[in-house]
């Protein structure tokens, strides 16, 4: 299993294959279970449907091997483990994996592509800790947990067990999120608003410039920016972002006047241009932070959809799989540890060896995966001012 990895390009290709099947009407909706829309390019048919109507027929014609081995007969060592639920839409799944593919990741283990779907592997998973899933996970550097709109992956016993195993093995665990729709369009509109406000401010102050107005405008801008840095990304509203952008635009406009009309005091103007650039970039980036934060909130809700907080309530497609996993957890007394590992992932949205140490010392880390590009740019601007 550790040599059944699939490179990123295979997922790109597989998405194109699915899209071809949808466009040519070769996929049939399953009444009452998966009544997908063939024109939909966001969710798509469930993995169950794709497995039955695409993966199994194609791989059967090639000796019933896995999809990954069909494309790479010598096998590829996996270094990214993907945990997901087969009720999800295949397009939703692929887009999230591609969008969150680890920078140094080479080959991913994904059960639908890396296991031989036409063969029975039930004898190989009687001992979950010695199953192909466990071996592939131990060989990987990190795990990618992929939420979906149907149900929490942690309500599925295999996903809960894989999360626990990755956490106990101190693997880096990343919660995948979907690409933000129209991200750059929203950022561009925010930048346009800043430019318009800056232009109006410049036109107003070009004939009435006062040093006091310069100081007051930047003081207001800095106060609003500081308040912004203390707000969680998921709590930021469009109104707050526009307030920040307009304050920044006002300060930038009057600063441009200052560069044209020398101030009456000895204010150093050499650092104004780079400082102003960083502040503008930070204020525009705040809109991207807002959208990223909202998407993280959506993914977080997906992970909680139907999750009771107890692995004992998790289900499996095959009752014997659930019995094997729960039996192993009960014998080892690890049920509480599984619940703890999943709760940490729900709270933090990410896990790594260093974060596990931090959580052990400081307690639960809320939204540790959330970060702000705007805060980083504001910090650079502050460093620039202090270095002059």
PDB file of C-alpha atoms in Angstrom, residues 217-360:
ATOM      1  CA  UNK A 217      -5.438  60.437   9.335  1.00  0.00           C
ATOM      2  CA  UNK A 218      -2.598  58.006  10.002  1.00  0.00           C
ATOM      3  CA  UNK A 219      -3.493  57.718  13.674  1.00  0.00           C
ATOM      4  CA  UNK A 220      -7.033  56.731  12.709  1.00  0.00           C
ATOM      5  CA  UNK A 221      -5.714  54.276  10.092  1.00  0.00           C
ATOM      6  CA  UNK A 222      -3.335  52.628  12.569  1.00  0.00           C
ATOM      7  CA  UNK A 223      -6.022  52.304  15.255  1.00  0.00           C
ATOM      8  CA  UNK A 224      -8.445  50.668  12.802  1.00  0.00           C
ATOM      9  CA  UNK A 225      -5.661  48.369  11.532  1.00  0.00           C
ATOM     10  CA  UNK A 226      -4.755  47.321  15.089  1.00  0.00           C
ATOM     11  CA  UNK A 227      -8.393  46.501  15.825  1.00  0.00           C
ATOM     12  CA  UNK A 228      -8.491  44.479  12.619  1.00  0.00           C
ATOM     13  CA  UNK A 229      -5.463  42.386  13.606  1.00  0.00           C
ATOM     14  CA  UNK A 230      -7.234  41.339  16.816  1.00  0.00           C
ATOM     15  CA  UNK A 231     -10.355  40.037  15.067  1.00  0.00           C
ATOM     16  CA  UNK A 232     -10.560  36.404  14.004  1.00  0.00           C
ATOM     17  CA  UNK A 233     -10.754  36.112  10.186  1.00  0.00           C
ATOM     18  CA  UNK A 234     -14.110  34.350  10.345  1.00  0.00           C
ATOM     19  CA  UNK A 235     -15.568  37.283  12.326  1.00  0.00           C
ATOM     20  CA  UNK A 236     -14.560  39.961   9.845  1.00  0.00           C
ATOM     21  CA  UNK A 237     -17.433  41.539   7.927  1.00  0.00           C
ATOM     22  CA  UNK A 238     -17.369  43.336   4.608  1.00  0.00           C
ATOM     23  CA  UNK A 239     -18.298  46.581   6.405  1.00  0.00           C
ATOM     24  CA  UNK A 240     -15.249  46.314   8.670  1.00  0.00           C
ATOM     25  CA  UNK A 241     -12.982  45.670   5.698  1.00  0.00           C
ATOM     26  CA  UNK A 242     -14.388  48.650   3.796  1.00  0.00           C
ATOM     27  CA  UNK A 243     -13.941  50.861   6.874  1.00  0.00           C
ATOM     28  CA  UNK A 244     -10.303  49.787   7.060  1.00  0.00           C
ATOM     29  CA  UNK A 245      -9.799  50.335   3.328  1.00  0.00           C
ATOM     30  CA  UNK A 246     -11.366  53.803   3.358  1.00  0.00           C
ATOM     31  CA  UNK A 247      -9.292  54.893   6.357  1.00  0.00           C
ATOM     32  CA  UNK A 248      -6.190  53.615   4.572  1.00  0.00           C
ATOM     33  CA  UNK A 249      -7.164  55.340   1.326  1.00  0.00           C
ATOM     34  CA  UNK A 250      -7.726  58.626   3.152  1.00  0.00           C
ATOM     35  CA  UNK A 251      -4.307  58.385   4.822  1.00  0.00           C
ATOM     36  CA  UNK A 252      -2.593  57.402   1.561  1.00  0.00           C
ATOM     37  CA  UNK A 253      -4.174  60.306  -0.314  1.00  0.00           C
ATOM     38  CA  UNK A 254      -2.992  62.876   2.190  1.00  0.00           C
ATOM     39  CA  UNK A 255       0.446  61.234   2.240  1.00  0.00           C
ATOM     40  CA  UNK A 256       0.713  61.629  -1.519  1.00  0.00           C
ATOM     41  CA  UNK A 257       0.019  65.330  -0.993  1.00  0.00           C
ATOM     42  CA  UNK A 258       2.809  65.399   1.547  1.00  0.00           C
ATOM     43  CA  UNK A 259       5.199  63.962  -1.024  1.00  0.00           C
ATOM     44  CA  UNK A 260       4.249  66.793  -3.395  1.00  0.00           C
ATOM     45  CA  UNK A 261       3.979  69.591  -0.836  1.00  0.00           C
ATOM     46  CA  UNK A 262       6.926  69.442   1.616  1.00  0.00           C
ATOM     47  CA  UNK A 263       5.802  69.545   5.258  1.00  0.00           C
ATOM     48  CA  UNK A 264       6.605  72.536   7.442  1.00  0.00           C
ATOM     49  CA  UNK A 265       8.388  70.406  10.039  1.00  0.00           C
ATOM     50  CA  UNK A 266      11.354  68.027   9.653  1.00  0.00           C
ATOM     51  CA  UNK A 267       9.305  64.894   8.996  1.00  0.00           C
ATOM     52  CA  UNK A 268      11.336  62.204   7.241  1.00  0.00           C
ATOM     53  CA  UNK A 269       9.595  61.403   3.953  1.00  0.00           C
ATOM     54  CA  UNK A 270      12.091  58.834   2.631  1.00  0.00           C
ATOM     55  CA  UNK A 271      10.305  55.873   4.198  1.00  0.00           C
ATOM     56  CA  UNK A 272       6.788  57.022   3.329  1.00  0.00           C
ATOM     57  CA  UNK A 273       6.576  55.334  -0.082  1.00  0.00           C
ATOM     58  CA  UNK A 274       7.554  51.771   1.041  1.00  0.00           C
ATOM     59  CA  UNK A 275       5.582  52.169   4.285  1.00  0.00           C
ATOM     60  CA  UNK A 276       2.527  53.331   2.353  1.00  0.00           C
ATOM     61  CA  UNK A 277       2.865  50.426  -0.091  1.00  0.00           C
ATOM     62  CA  UNK A 278       2.899  47.842   2.714  1.00  0.00           C
ATOM     63  CA  UNK A 279      -0.071  49.468   4.468  1.00  0.00           C
ATOM     64  CA  UNK A 280      -2.067  49.509   1.219  1.00  0.00           C
ATOM     65  CA  UNK A 281      -1.171  45.876   0.497  1.00  0.00           C
ATOM     66  CA  UNK A 282      -2.167  44.895   4.034  1.00  0.00           C
ATOM     67  CA  UNK A 283      -5.536  46.629   3.826  1.00  0.00           C
ATOM     68  CA  UNK A 284      -6.325  45.022   0.464  1.00  0.00           C
ATOM     69  CA  UNK A 285      -5.122  41.634   1.772  1.00  0.00           C
ATOM     70  CA  UNK A 286      -7.653  41.986   4.600  1.00  0.00           C
ATOM     71  CA  UNK A 287     -10.390  41.187   2.080  1.00  0.00           C
ATOM     72  CA  UNK A 288      -8.595  37.955   1.139  1.00  0.00           C
ATOM     73  CA  UNK A 289      -8.222  37.164   4.854  1.00  0.00           C
ATOM     74  CA  UNK A 290     -11.960  37.661   5.311  1.00  0.00           C
ATOM     75  CA  UNK A 291     -12.844  35.304   2.478  1.00  0.00           C
ATOM     76  CA  UNK A 292     -10.301  32.685   3.577  1.00  0.00           C
ATOM     77  CA  UNK A 293     -11.632  32.897   7.127  1.00  0.00           C
ATOM     78  CA  UNK A 294     -15.201  32.402   5.964  1.00  0.00           C
ATOM     79  CA  UNK A 295     -14.183  29.349   3.940  1.00  0.00           C
ATOM     80  CA  UNK A 296     -12.368  27.861   6.943  1.00  0.00           C
ATOM     81  CA  UNK A 297     -15.534  28.381   8.982  1.00  0.00           C
ATOM     82  CA  UNK A 298     -17.543  26.533   6.330  1.00  0.00           C
ATOM     83  CA  UNK A 299     -15.100  23.600   6.348  1.00  0.00           C
ATOM     84  CA  UNK A 300     -15.176  23.542  10.158  1.00  0.00           C
ATOM     85  CA  UNK A 301     -18.972  23.227  10.132  1.00  0.00           C
ATOM     86  CA  UNK A 302     -18.713  20.402   7.602  1.00  0.00           C
ATOM     87  CA  UNK A 303     -16.393  18.495   9.937  1.00  0.00           C
ATOM     88  CA  UNK A 304     -18.977  18.792  12.726  1.00  0.00           C
ATOM     89  CA  UNK A 305     -21.975  17.804  10.578  1.00  0.00           C
ATOM     90  CA  UNK A 306     -23.331  14.666  12.238  1.00  0.00           C
ATOM     91  CA  UNK A 307     -20.293  14.219  14.511  1.00  0.00           C
ATOM     92  CA  UNK A 308     -21.353  13.361  18.079  1.00  0.00           C
ATOM     93  CA  UNK A 309     -17.927  13.672  19.676  1.00  0.00           C
ATOM     94  CA  UNK A 310     -17.700   9.929  20.329  1.00  0.00           C
ATOM     95  CA  UNK A 311     -15.973   7.417  18.080  1.00  0.00           C
ATOM     96  CA  UNK A 312     -18.338   4.821  19.541  1.00  0.00           C
ATOM     97  CA  UNK A 313     -21.113   6.446  17.467  1.00  0.00           C
ATOM     98  CA  UNK A 314     -19.141   6.342  14.194  1.00  0.00           C
ATOM     99  CA  UNK A 315     -20.401   4.088  11.415  1.00  0.00           C
ATOM    100  CA  UNK A 316     -18.939   2.151   8.496  1.00  0.00           C
ATOM    101  CA  UNK A 317     -20.227   0.861   5.174  1.00  0.00           C
ATOM    102  CA  UNK A 318     -19.302  -2.660   6.251  1.00  0.00           C
ATOM    103  CA  UNK A 319     -20.327  -3.677   9.799  1.00  0.00           C
ATOM    104  CA  UNK A 320     -17.339  -6.021  10.072  1.00  0.00           C
ATOM    105  CA  UNK A 321     -14.951  -3.069   9.528  1.00  0.00           C
ATOM    106  CA  UNK A 322     -16.559  -1.189  12.393  1.00  0.00           C
ATOM    107  CA  UNK A 323     -16.391  -4.239  14.655  1.00  0.00           C
ATOM    108  CA  UNK A 324     -12.684  -4.701  13.859  1.00  0.00           C
ATOM    109  CA  UNK A 325     -11.778  -1.067  14.563  1.00  0.00           C
ATOM    110  CA  UNK A 326     -13.899  -0.678  17.683  1.00  0.00           C
ATOM    111  CA  UNK A 327     -12.679  -4.027  18.981  1.00  0.00           C
ATOM    112  CA  UNK A 328      -9.057  -2.937  18.593  1.00  0.00           C
ATOM    113  CA  UNK A 329      -9.740   0.417  20.269  1.00  0.00           C
ATOM    114  CA  UNK A 330     -11.548  -1.200  23.207  1.00  0.00           C
ATOM    115  CA  UNK A 331      -8.797  -3.757  23.756  1.00  0.00           C
ATOM    116  CA  UNK A 332      -6.156  -1.012  23.769  1.00  0.00           C
ATOM    117  CA  UNK A 333      -8.290   1.371  25.812  1.00  0.00           C
ATOM    118  CA  UNK A 334      -7.821   4.074  23.164  1.00  0.00           C
ATOM    119  CA  UNK A 335     -11.413   5.240  22.616  1.00  0.00           C
ATOM    120  CA  UNK A 336     -10.936   8.349  24.753  1.00  0.00           C
ATOM    121  CA  UNK A 337      -7.674   9.104  22.945  1.00  0.00           C
ATOM    122  CA  UNK A 338      -9.460   8.945  19.586  1.00  0.00           C
ATOM    123  CA  UNK A 339     -12.125  11.371  20.808  1.00  0.00           C
ATOM    124  CA  UNK A 340      -9.401  13.705  22.117  1.00  0.00           C
ATOM    125  CA  UNK A 341      -7.413  13.624  18.858  1.00  0.00           C
ATOM    126  CA  UNK A 342     -10.499  14.456  16.787  1.00  0.00           C
ATOM    127  CA  UNK A 343     -11.523  17.264  19.145  1.00  0.00           C
ATOM    128  CA  UNK A 344      -8.049  18.802  18.827  1.00  0.00           C
ATOM    129  CA  UNK A 345      -8.393  18.726  15.040  1.00  0.00           C
ATOM    130  CA  UNK A 346     -11.874  20.262  15.201  1.00  0.00           C
ATOM    131  CA  UNK A 347     -10.637  23.068  17.464  1.00  0.00           C
ATOM    132  CA  UNK A 348      -7.320  23.825  15.773  1.00  0.00           C
ATOM    133  CA  UNK A 349      -7.975  22.810  12.169  1.00  0.00           C
ATOM    134  CA  UNK A 350      -4.417  21.516  11.960  1.00  0.00           C
ATOM    135  CA  UNK A 351      -1.951  19.382  13.892  1.00  0.00           C
ATOM    136  CA  UNK A 352       1.822  18.978  13.956  1.00  0.00           C
ATOM    137  CA  UNK A 353       4.379  17.750  16.496  1.00  0.00           C
ATOM    138  CA  UNK A 354       5.130  21.314  17.656  1.00  0.00           C
ATOM    139  CA  UNK A 355       1.433  22.189  17.945  1.00  0.00           C
ATOM    140  CA  UNK A 356       0.834  19.048  19.985  1.00  0.00           C
ATOM    141  CA  UNK A 357       3.532  20.192  22.423  1.00  0.00           C
ATOM    142  CA  UNK A 358       2.020  23.701  22.547  1.00  0.00           C
ATOM    143  CA  UNK A 359      -1.483  22.304  23.152  1.00  0.00           C
ATOM    144  CA  UNK A 360      -0.170  20.088  25.959  1.00  0.00           C
TER     145      UNK A 360
END
